[in-house]
Amino acid sequence: MKNNTVGEVFTGVDGLGDYIGSLPEPDWMRETRLAALERFSTMDWPDTAVEEWRRSDISSYDFNAYNMRGAQQSAAADSADPQAEPDVAGRISFEGPDAVATSLDPDLASQGVIFEPLSEFVLQNSANHGGNMSKATRAVRDLIMDSVHKADNKLKLWHYAGWTHGVVLYVPRFMEIKNCFVLDFQESGDSVISAPQVFVVLEEGARVEVIQRVHGADEGVVLLNESVDIHIGDGAACKYVALHNLNIDSSSFGTTLARISRDGHLHHGIAAFGSMFTKFRVDAELNGPGSDVLLDGIYYPAEDQHVDLRTVQTHFAPKCASHALYRGAIRDEAHGVYQGLIYVGDEGSETDAYLTNNNLLLNDGAQADSIPCLQIHTNDVKCSHGSTTGKLNRNEVFYLASRGFSPEEAEEILLQGFFEPIVARLPGALQEEIRDLIAARFVPVDIL
Amino acid sequence: MEIKIEGLEAKIGDTPILRGVDLTMNSGEVHALMGPNGSGKSTLSNVVFGHPSYEVTGGRVLVDGEDILEMEPHERARLGLFLAFQYPVEISGVTVGRFLRRAVEIRFEGQKEVRTKGFLKDLREAMDFMEIDQQFINRYLNEGFSGGEKKRMEILQMLMLQPQFSILDETDSGLDIDALAVVARGVNKMREHDFGALIITHYQRILDHIKPDFVHIMYQGRIVTSGGGEIVTELEKRGYDWVRAQYGQEEEVHE
């Protein structure tokens, strides 16, 4: 496989049209980019007059000062040895926009599972997929157009016009895959835009688990603007957990939109540790009766990090359940924002929905905003929200101290315990990693 | 182990609670501390363990001759002291098994190796003894436990940590007669070794199960009388009004 782009660099905003023109993509994909670009051009960047952006001011960003380039088709693809990782169904690793290693269990490939870098998928230059390609292509195209159509801010449209790289995971009907799929995004460089796009398409009855890691070099400034589109067919189930840990000079923007069909199930998780500035939004659309959703979130900003997370549980069908649990510990001068919305349309009878947000302020100067909201347009629903913001409990530290635990250890145990109900239900491969990140951030405050 | 409390005075905010407590106890002895509500019994246990809400304004607490009032709470615990709380807190996200494994490690640091197998075996035995379901090993400590389950969990911890001296702060309150018997069984098992306890209680019934060597009556922040089991009988017959009448002091008039 030859390199078929030269890795030309474009400025983030002014160069967007030229960037799209330079990509060797088929018309159907170019049309989606141009549709996004057209809406992008008519919109202003979100400002603090909009409620969703009120606490996250991006007016100081000069997005044109960042550069981007498309993925290079790399000979490194299929380099990873699938036998080397017994618990992994497939792995794709990126360095910047370039896929440097991909693997997929050959048994799964032979059964019609597609798991490959998006640029390759788009070019349809991979092996034959037993007739699934056209179905998968259609699904991907529909997801993009749905997202472009629904996008209510310029950053999201910017992403769909100018995405740089990504992944497609397509799972045929009734394929239950026990091992997980792993997406590794390694970012580096200065003033670099990274705009990865992930598609997860599950046909009826399919089940998968996906782990996404976004991490980067210690130095450098990356502007991440990612998007994840998930389609969960009737009775299908998806667990998708993302760990974000870019360096402290970087910024992270992202949206996830999951559409869940009848009796489908989504467990989404996000752990936000990195970046000076983070603004993520997770949308779960419950479109079919009996579907259910669990949204988990962990954040632990320190120094002067700003983390703003929003969840939206949209009930468009009856007899659906959705739960969101977001927990944040906030240290130093950091600022955590959580906004949660439960929306129940008039078709959403017998909805069971709640959202919970708990914040721990670890010192004076740390700040948490918790904004839960319910919009309910039908009767016969069970919806509630709960939000707490407090400090480490002195009586709990005293209790542990009375059992011989030093105050430092007691505080760390309580902090880990604060996150543990969420961590314990994330994929096993991520649990220790997240506990280690929490431990690495811990500083005793000595409240006894 | 000898615990010698001398002229202990403490306050919470501006309110004096302990007004000169004198009490000497040794491991090998079980003391009961009784008295009406508000007499300062729970404050005494909290002050001995160094709860930060209380300020000590006078006196000493000597453990084998060493004043522990300057020590941090965990340092006091590491001497071999244990407090069974009246209201044990819920520790979310920390399983009983993980918590106890670490607590046992700390308790016996440098004394004996805590082997994974040995620990679990000990824990399972102790849980059987305390009639606690094994599934509690994987539950978060005290979270969602009933009042009685929390009290039994306190005694389970005591059995695992093998302290030399325990203060049991109203461990009997809120227990039905069966649960009370189980709790008492745990305490009596400790007495097979060199172990002492101060049992703080409002009622006499736990003392039917755990025979105290000494009984002290606390009122208005002082130990007003001490003796043997006959005091319990006296209290049962005459109630606390007798204590108030005999030992009550006029409240000081504050300007």
XYZ file of C-alpha atoms in Angstrom:
703
model
C 0.000 0.000 0.000
C 1.507 3.314 -1.088
C 1.172 6.610 0.660
C -1.518 8.403 -1.239
C -1.532 11.691 0.556
C 1.619 13.632 1.190
C 0.625 14.912 4.595
C 0.091 18.498 3.474
C -0.665 20.852 6.364
C -3.597 23.274 6.403
C -4.598 26.033 8.776
C -7.473 25.042 10.993
C -10.226 27.337 9.752
C -9.140 29.232 6.617
C -7.580 26.131 5.141
C -10.629 23.943 5.688
C -11.926 24.115 2.086
C -8.487 23.367 0.632
C -8.070 20.543 3.121
C -11.317 18.919 2.005
C -10.320 19.391 -1.626
C -6.979 17.709 -1.047
C -8.386 14.507 0.384
C -8.614 11.495 -1.950
C -12.143 10.661 -0.820
C -15.163 9.419 -2.736
C -17.993 11.834 -3.404
C -20.317 10.530 -0.666
C -17.829 11.431 2.031
C -16.823 14.742 0.468
C -20.492 15.692 0.341
C -20.850 15.172 4.061
C -17.819 17.372 4.702
C -19.174 20.092 2.430
C -22.586 19.912 4.080
C -20.894 20.420 7.436
C -18.709 23.205 6.026
C -21.731 25.026 4.696
C -23.401 25.097 8.118
C -20.047 25.790 9.766
C -19.603 28.921 7.640
C -22.915 30.422 8.703
C -22.370 29.953 12.441
C -20.512 31.817 15.136
C -18.335 30.082 17.700
C -20.360 29.310 20.802
C -20.138 32.059 23.385
C -21.042 32.402 27.022
C -24.466 33.817 26.182
C -25.504 30.238 25.393
C -26.354 28.309 28.557
C -24.365 25.237 27.541
C -21.227 27.370 27.137
C -21.889 29.868 29.911
C -19.180 28.517 32.202
C -16.709 27.598 29.472
C -15.449 30.654 27.657
C -13.599 29.833 24.421
C -13.344 33.417 23.143
C -9.589 33.495 23.695
C -8.966 30.621 21.278
C -7.635 31.482 17.833
C -8.625 28.268 16.099
C -6.972 29.380 12.880
C -3.640 29.292 14.660
C -3.848 25.486 14.751
C -2.887 23.275 11.837
C -4.155 19.992 10.576
C -3.363 17.298 8.094
C -5.124 14.177 6.961
C -4.197 10.594 7.701
C -1.523 9.032 5.575
C -2.293 5.564 4.303
C 0.362 3.640 6.040
C 2.102 0.407 5.251
C 2.166 -0.157 8.996
C -1.449 -1.301 8.956
C -2.034 -4.892 10.071
C 1.362 -4.848 11.718
C 0.141 -5.802 15.147
C 0.039 -9.462 16.034
C -3.497 -10.338 17.148
C -2.219 -13.392 19.033
C -0.094 -11.189 21.273
C -3.163 -9.836 23.114
C -5.479 -12.672 24.070
C -8.200 -10.435 25.562
C -8.272 -8.002 22.671
C -10.559 -8.503 19.693
C -8.830 -5.764 17.780
C -6.625 -2.770 18.284
C -5.923 0.325 16.224
C -3.173 2.675 17.353
C -2.697 6.137 15.993
C 0.203 8.525 16.240
C -1.345 11.825 15.318
C -3.665 11.112 12.385
C -1.663 8.122 11.173
C -2.628 4.557 12.003
C 0.606 2.905 13.045
C -0.748 -0.474 14.036
C -3.999 -2.304 13.458
C -5.132 -5.753 14.377
C -8.359 -7.693 14.181
C -9.025 -11.234 15.257
C -9.113 -13.132 11.914
C -12.122 -15.159 13.063
C -14.079 -11.972 13.547
C -12.954 -10.592 10.204
C -14.113 -13.753 8.476
C -17.527 -13.367 10.099
C -17.988 -9.915 8.665
C -16.734 -7.671 11.465
C -15.164 -4.519 10.096
C -12.601 -2.762 12.235
C -10.283 -0.431 10.423
C -8.994 3.122 10.177
C -11.665 5.421 8.804
C -9.579 6.746 5.941
C -9.069 3.208 4.666
C -12.702 2.387 5.149
C -13.685 5.445 3.188
C -11.400 4.542 0.322
C -12.723 0.976 0.366
C -9.232 -0.185 -0.282
C -9.199 -2.972 2.249
C -9.918 -6.612 1.800
C -13.361 -7.799 0.741
C -15.854 -7.751 3.586
C -18.307 -10.282 2.316
C -20.826 -7.765 1.073
C -21.091 -5.850 4.321
C -19.160 -2.873 3.104
C -22.008 -1.202 1.341
C -24.314 -1.691 4.323
C -21.659 -0.376 6.675
C -20.888 2.523 4.375
C -24.522 3.464 4.307
C -24.707 3.282 8.091
C -21.645 5.498 8.487
C -22.949 8.018 6.009
C -26.338 8.141 7.754
C -24.653 8.677 11.107
C -22.593 11.573 9.794
C -25.529 13.270 8.147
C -27.639 12.805 11.278
C -24.912 14.398 13.383
C -24.335 17.232 10.944
C -28.045 17.858 10.840
C -28.344 17.880 14.646
C -25.142 19.789 15.372
C -25.988 22.935 17.310
C -22.533 24.427 17.567
C -19.709 25.409 15.289
C -17.091 23.174 16.917
C -19.051 20.061 16.082
C -19.553 21.168 12.485
C -15.881 22.023 12.317
C -15.191 18.423 13.227
C -17.461 16.968 10.531
C -15.993 19.250 7.881
C -12.412 18.617 8.860
C -12.058 15.305 10.688
C -8.514 14.058 10.372
C -8.649 10.343 11.107
C -10.741 7.757 12.856
C -12.084 4.273 13.153
C -15.027 2.245 11.936
C -16.237 -0.712 13.954
C -19.076 -2.574 12.304
C -20.534 -5.694 13.905
C -23.027 -7.902 12.019
C -26.246 -9.283 13.488
C -26.124 -11.312 16.674
C -22.345 -11.329 16.942
C -21.489 -11.243 20.611
C -17.826 -10.375 21.030
C -16.413 -10.970 24.494
C -12.958 -9.499 23.979
C -12.689 -5.753 23.762
C -11.725 -3.443 20.959
C -9.034 -0.931 21.802
C -8.502 2.472 20.214
C -5.270 4.216 21.132
C -4.821 7.826 20.146
C -1.348 9.154 20.811
C -1.157 12.887 20.198
C 1.887 15.106 19.823
C 3.102 18.277 18.159
C 2.592 21.991 18.566
C -0.572 23.839 17.627
C -1.913 20.660 16.093
C -5.556 19.890 15.507
C -6.503 16.301 16.108
C -10.047 15.578 14.998
C -10.630 11.846 15.295
C -13.968 10.312 14.390
C -15.161 6.982 15.740
C -18.081 5.017 14.343
C -19.536 2.055 16.163
C -22.319 0.342 14.255
C -23.980 -2.618 15.900
C -26.533 -4.552 13.961
C -29.408 -6.318 15.719
C -28.334 -8.342 18.751
C -24.611 -7.560 18.471
C -22.560 -6.981 21.625
C -19.185 -5.264 21.963
C -16.934 -3.493 24.397
C -14.722 -0.624 23.237
C -11.936 1.112 25.117
C -10.686 4.425 23.809
C -7.537 6.025 25.162
C -6.474 9.523 24.223
C -3.065 10.396 25.526
C -0.136 12.432 24.416
C 3.397 13.627 24.724
C 4.347 15.569 27.861
C 5.229 18.577 25.730
C 3.319 20.233 22.931
C -0.067 21.779 22.373
C -2.830 19.710 20.859
C -6.357 20.806 20.157
C -8.532 17.719 20.228
C -11.924 17.953 18.579
C -13.312 14.456 18.496
C -16.625 12.902 17.754
C -18.030 9.467 18.433
C -21.122 8.206 16.646
C -22.734 5.035 17.885
C -25.617 3.091 16.405
C -27.059 0.349 18.577
C -29.491 -1.892 16.711
C -32.454 -3.745 18.205
C -31.353 -5.735 21.250
C -27.698 -4.827 20.696
C -25.390 -3.801 23.538
C -22.382 -1.540 23.603
C -19.990 -0.649 26.359
C -17.831 2.291 25.323
C -15.375 3.839 27.747
C -13.011 6.679 26.952
C -9.993 7.707 28.986
C -8.747 11.197 28.214
C -5.342 12.230 29.435
C -3.692 14.794 27.176
C -1.001 17.041 28.607
C -1.830 20.132 30.617
C -1.170 22.544 27.708
C -3.678 20.871 25.421
C -7.413 21.365 24.968
C -10.115 18.775 24.455
C -13.484 19.207 22.781
C -15.698 16.292 22.004
C -19.160 15.000 21.400
C -20.606 11.534 21.552
C -23.997 10.736 20.109
C -25.431 7.281 20.644
C -28.688 6.158 19.060
C -30.251 3.195 20.789
C -32.942 1.084 19.150
C -35.564 -1.179 20.689
C -34.261 -3.164 23.684
C -30.754 -1.899 22.994
C -28.292 -1.169 25.755
C -25.526 1.389 26.127
C -23.018 1.730 28.936
C -20.896 4.772 28.232
C -18.085 5.960 30.418
C -15.726 8.861 30.337
C -12.723 9.563 32.530
C -11.321 13.044 32.038
C -7.908 13.661 33.514
C -5.916 15.670 30.989
C -5.991 19.036 29.228
C -6.091 22.599 30.471
C -9.584 22.959 29.038
C -12.097 20.187 28.435
C -15.606 20.399 27.031
C -17.325 17.114 26.330
C -20.915 16.276 25.627
C -22.481 12.826 25.637
C -25.901 12.406 24.041
C -27.893 9.221 24.405
C -31.006 8.984 22.274
C -33.348 6.243 23.384
C -35.253 5.736 20.160
C -36.803 2.310 20.706
C -39.026 0.965 23.490
C -37.255 -0.990 26.219
C -33.831 0.460 25.570
C -31.621 1.452 28.449
C -28.572 3.598 29.027
C -25.973 4.033 31.726
C -23.692 7.069 31.541
C -20.679 7.158 33.818
C -18.272 10.016 34.295
C -15.138 10.609 36.340
C -13.174 13.845 36.492
C -10.410 15.028 38.765
C -9.108 18.407 37.653
C -6.114 19.913 39.441
C -4.049 23.104 39.188
C -6.068 25.435 36.958
C -7.706 22.813 34.783
C -11.227 23.469 33.545
C -13.496 20.485 32.887
C -17.023 20.920 31.576
C -19.023 17.752 30.967
C -22.566 17.538 29.740
C -24.857 14.554 29.429
C -28.190 14.429 27.656
C -30.589 11.532 28.149
C -33.217 11.841 25.436
C -36.252 9.603 25.725
C -38.078 9.350 22.416
C -39.733 6.009 23.168
C -41.759 4.427 25.978
C -40.508 2.038 28.665
C -36.877 3.152 28.497
C -34.448 3.586 31.357
C -31.457 5.896 31.598
C -29.118 6.646 34.463
C -26.221 9.068 34.602
C -23.663 9.070 37.402
C -20.895 11.662 37.204
C -18.425 12.166 40.023
C -15.705 14.761 40.241
C -12.970 15.591 42.710
C -11.628 19.086 42.303
C -8.287 20.254 43.617
C -6.211 23.422 43.701
C -7.744 26.218 41.614
C -9.473 23.858 39.232
C -13.051 24.205 38.033
C -15.448 21.359 37.352
C -18.738 21.838 35.564
C -21.382 19.191 35.083
C -24.574 19.827 33.181
C -27.081 17.030 32.913
C -30.361 17.007 31.032
C -33.101 14.428 31.036
C -35.440 15.087 28.144
C -38.607 13.040 27.825
C -40.602 13.563 24.647
C -44.337 13.011 24.496
C -43.734 9.396 23.357
C -41.725 8.664 26.490
C -44.318 7.187 28.808
C -43.120 4.858 31.581
C -39.668 6.398 31.434
C -37.350 5.626 34.329
C -34.552 8.176 34.357
C -32.282 9.779 36.849
C -29.015 11.586 36.977
C -26.649 12.038 39.855
C -23.685 14.341 40.161
C -21.387 14.332 43.182
C -18.503 16.708 43.636
C -15.730 16.694 46.196
C -14.001 20.004 46.733
C -10.576 19.144 48.101
C -9.545 22.649 49.129
C -10.719 26.222 49.256
C -10.384 27.707 45.783
C -11.580 24.604 43.998
C -14.904 25.195 42.275
C -17.750 22.969 41.147
C -20.889 23.842 39.243
C -23.606 21.239 39.029
C -26.555 21.964 36.773
C -29.084 19.141 36.485
C -32.192 19.759 34.445
C -35.377 17.874 33.610
C -37.636 18.537 30.614
C -40.601 16.232 30.641
C -43.386 16.335 28.083
C -45.480 13.400 29.155
C -47.075 11.942 32.242
C -46.414 8.584 33.845
C -42.652 8.924 34.162
C -40.177 8.406 36.977
C -37.481 11.050 36.656
C -35.225 12.558 39.256
C -31.872 14.134 39.790
C -29.560 14.507 42.714
C -26.518 16.619 43.136
C -24.106 17.026 46.018
C -21.017 19.147 46.501
C -18.983 18.750 49.646
C -15.657 18.089 51.212
C -14.030 14.928 52.447
C -15.947 13.867 55.537
C -13.980 14.406 58.737
C -15.907 11.708 60.607
C -14.983 9.178 57.933
C -11.313 10.090 58.215
C -11.587 9.808 62.004
C -13.247 6.424 61.706
C -10.416 5.085 59.551
C -7.835 6.709 61.839
C -9.387 4.880 64.792
C -8.519 1.667 62.896
C -4.896 2.753 62.581
C -4.971 4.371 59.138
C -2.819 7.483 58.887
C -4.847 10.567 57.927
C -3.075 10.644 54.546
C -3.950 7.043 53.789
C -7.478 7.516 55.090
C -8.037 10.469 52.782
C -6.666 8.590 49.810
C -8.862 5.577 50.546
C -11.915 7.829 50.799
C -11.038 9.569 47.555
C -10.553 6.265 45.739
C -13.755 5.052 47.367
C -15.607 8.112 46.083
C -14.848 7.049 42.496
C -14.866 3.300 43.079
C -18.581 2.551 42.476
C -18.036 3.886 38.946
C -14.533 2.502 38.385
C -15.589 -0.989 39.474
C -18.074 -1.293 36.619
C -15.757 -0.040 33.876
C -13.889 -2.578 31.721
C -11.319 -4.514 33.763
C -8.492 -3.435 31.474
C -9.049 0.196 32.490
C -9.751 -0.118 36.207
C -6.195 -0.228 37.538
C -5.122 2.447 35.083
C -7.793 4.819 36.353
C -7.087 4.017 40.016
C -3.421 4.782 39.360
C -4.314 8.115 37.765
C -6.451 8.984 40.790
C -3.646 7.958 43.139
C -1.124 10.012 41.174
C -3.243 13.127 41.629
C -3.855 12.638 45.312
C -2.497 15.225 47.731
C -3.457 14.930 51.415
C -5.342 17.906 52.833
C -5.116 16.782 56.470
C -8.657 17.561 57.568
C -8.404 15.900 60.966
C -2.062 -2.314 79.334
C -2.993 0.282 81.879
C -5.190 3.242 80.955
C -5.210 6.008 83.478
C -7.505 8.984 82.916
C -6.700 11.852 85.281
C -8.796 14.977 85.727
C -9.840 14.955 82.065
C -11.699 18.068 80.975
C -12.975 18.732 77.457
C -15.376 20.993 75.644
C -17.098 21.194 72.301
C -17.311 24.758 71.083
C -17.865 26.760 74.252
C -19.712 23.996 76.052
C -17.747 22.061 78.661
C -18.704 18.382 78.612
C -16.077 16.581 80.659
C -15.433 18.258 83.989
C -12.671 16.205 85.492
C -12.899 12.493 84.752
C -10.765 10.107 86.799
C -10.701 6.458 85.791
C -8.097 3.720 85.872
C -8.520 0.558 83.823
C -6.323 -2.415 82.955
C -6.466 -5.042 80.270
C -7.926 -8.139 81.821
C -10.751 -6.028 83.262
C -14.162 -5.157 81.913
C -15.540 -1.820 83.049
C -19.063 -0.613 82.469
C -19.728 3.100 82.177
C -23.351 4.034 82.743
C -25.220 7.238 83.113
C -28.139 9.237 81.777
C -28.078 10.745 78.301
C -25.932 13.847 78.060
C -23.690 12.923 80.960
C -20.586 12.824 78.719
C -20.092 9.083 78.128
C -19.695 9.287 74.343
C -17.579 12.411 74.631
C -15.174 10.490 76.828
C -14.671 7.843 74.147
C -14.225 10.443 71.420
C -11.733 12.433 73.488
C -9.698 9.343 74.336
C -9.396 8.707 70.580
C -8.719 12.350 69.684
C -11.822 13.347 67.722
C -11.053 16.802 66.278
C -14.420 18.286 67.309
C -13.473 18.209 70.978
C -10.955 20.399 72.708
C -9.170 19.028 75.748
C -8.905 21.743 78.367
C -7.288 19.787 81.186
C -6.058 16.462 82.490
C -4.177 13.520 81.057
C -4.832 10.152 79.478
C -1.940 7.829 80.253
C -1.483 4.534 78.431
C 1.169 2.531 80.248
C 2.404 5.803 81.662
C 2.561 7.704 78.378
C 0.241 10.657 77.810
C -1.564 10.024 74.518
C -3.368 13.363 74.273
C -0.698 14.790 71.995
C -0.852 11.769 69.698
C -2.827 11.641 66.488
C -5.851 9.316 66.454
C -4.156 6.663 64.304
C -1.147 6.623 66.629
C -3.462 5.945 69.569
C -5.112 3.116 67.625
C -1.714 1.628 66.873
C -1.033 1.318 70.599
C -3.681 -1.404 70.576
C -6.741 0.683 71.412
C -10.043 0.136 69.661
C -13.258 2.130 69.548
C -16.550 0.499 68.583
C -18.595 3.463 67.406
C -22.088 4.234 68.509
C -22.886 5.323 64.946
C -20.375 3.723 62.553
C -20.007 5.804 59.376
C -20.563 4.391 55.908
C -17.412 4.212 53.803
C -18.577 4.108 50.195
C -16.395 2.434 47.599
C -14.275 0.530 50.126
C -15.152 -3.125 50.534
C -15.153 -4.798 53.932
C -12.502 -7.238 52.715
C -10.130 -4.610 51.383
C -10.580 -2.358 54.405
C -9.976 -5.131 56.931
C -7.011 -6.581 55.069
C -5.258 -3.223 55.220
C -6.323 -2.547 58.814
C -4.931 -5.932 59.891
C -1.713 -5.212 57.988
C -1.319 -1.945 59.862
C -2.180 -3.501 63.207
C 0.328 -6.321 62.928
C 2.978 -4.473 60.955
C 6.320 -6.015 61.785
C 4.737 -8.447 64.232
C 3.656 -11.217 61.931
C 3.236 -11.707 58.253
C -0.329 -11.279 57.101
C -0.725 -13.957 54.499
C -3.498 -13.656 51.971
C -4.775 -17.125 52.704
C -4.489 -16.781 56.437
C -6.288 -13.456 56.438
C -9.256 -14.686 54.445
C -9.539 -17.817 56.560
C -9.475 -15.752 59.764
C -11.994 -13.326 58.338
C -14.392 -16.064 57.269
C -14.161 -17.712 60.673
C -14.772 -14.447 62.464
C -17.730 -13.707 60.203
C -19.237 -17.100 60.942
C -18.735 -16.479 64.632
C -20.486 -13.114 64.362
C -23.205 -14.591 62.107
C -22.370 -12.214 59.285
C -22.991 -13.449 55.732
C -19.748 -14.011 53.763
C -21.118 -11.830 50.978
C -20.457 -8.826 53.165
C -16.733 -9.210 52.336
C -17.433 -7.614 48.976
C -19.872 -4.985 50.157
C -18.840 -1.411 50.799
C -18.157 -0.885 54.477
C -21.397 -0.188 56.358
C -23.090 1.162 53.222
C -26.733 0.191 53.352
C -26.176 -1.980 56.439
C -28.927 -2.139 59.029
C -28.181 -0.753 62.479
C -27.608 -4.234 63.848
C -25.327 -5.205 60.942
C -23.201 -2.128 61.576
C -22.803 -3.020 65.254
C -21.835 -6.591 64.435
C -19.355 -5.253 61.873
C -17.712 -3.201 64.639
C -17.236 -6.308 66.755
C -15.998 -8.263 63.729
C -13.327 -5.584 63.234
C -12.388 -5.890 66.892
C -11.988 -9.661 66.565
C -9.758 -9.212 63.531
C -7.647 -6.406 65.011
C -7.217 -8.020 68.451
C -6.840 -4.799 70.436
C -5.602 -4.856 74.017
C -8.276 -2.452 75.125
C -11.618 -1.489 73.565
C -14.147 1.166 74.236
C -17.610 0.019 73.142
C -19.783 3.081 72.778
C -23.415 2.014 73.199
C -22.829 -1.020 71.017
C -25.998 -2.475 72.532
C -28.341 0.329 71.586
C -30.861 -0.554 68.923
C -30.081 -4.267 69.032
C -32.693 -6.933 69.472
C -32.003 -9.636 72.015
C -30.533 -12.082 69.472
C -28.150 -9.533 67.986
C -27.180 -8.456 71.479
C -26.237 -12.038 72.322
C -24.038 -12.263 69.198
C -22.301 -8.987 70.011
C -21.736 -10.108 73.607
C -20.350 -13.418 72.376
C -17.756 -11.481 70.334
C -16.703 -9.441 73.333
C -16.519 -12.479 75.595
C -14.327 -14.256 73.059
C -11.868 -11.372 73.336
C -11.744 -11.972 77.080
C -10.064 -15.323 76.472
C -6.906 -13.272 75.901
C -5.342 -10.334 77.686
C -8.066 -7.856 76.841
C -9.822 -5.052 78.594
C -12.952 -3.103 77.715
C -14.936 -0.100 78.706
C -18.572 -0.776 77.875
C -20.539 2.410 77.621
C -24.228 1.765 77.954
C -27.458 3.310 79.011
C -29.057 0.009 79.899
C -28.264 -2.912 82.106
C -29.261 -5.704 79.701
C -25.900 -6.008 77.860
C -24.307 -6.470 81.275
C -26.369 -9.650 81.708
C -24.311 -11.056 78.835
C -20.964 -9.434 79.579
C -20.271 -9.458 83.301
C -18.362 -6.316 84.227
C -15.651 -6.310 86.870
C -16.277 -2.656 87.659
C -19.208 -0.324 87.121
C -18.946 3.466 86.989
C -21.713 6.013 86.920
C -21.120 9.195 84.986
C -23.137 12.327 85.532
C -22.564 15.918 84.483
C -19.123 15.174 83.095
C -17.725 13.316 86.088
C -17.572 9.771 87.385
C -19.770 10.152 90.435
C -19.601 6.665 91.847
C -17.912 3.343 91.127
C -18.370 -0.164 92.371
C -19.217 -3.693 91.305
C -22.261 -5.376 89.769
C -24.478 -4.288 92.658
C -24.646 -0.756 91.208
C -26.330 -2.128 88.099
C -28.983 -3.773 90.234
C -29.439 -0.524 92.098
C -29.883 1.430 88.858
C -32.343 -1.078 87.544
C -34.437 -0.728 90.664
C -34.276 3.021 91.157
C -33.497 4.489 87.706
C -31.294 7.463 86.991
C -33.379 9.869 89.111
C -31.530 8.484 92.072
C -28.218 9.529 90.473
C -29.539 12.980 89.710
C -30.815 13.436 93.227
C -27.718 12.167 94.939
C -24.942 13.533 92.701
C -26.508 16.396 90.734
C -24.923 19.772 91.092
C -26.544 23.126 90.597
C -25.858 24.363 87.065
C -23.432 27.203 87.163
C -25.193 30.411 86.292
C -23.665 32.021 83.230
C -23.744 35.746 82.877
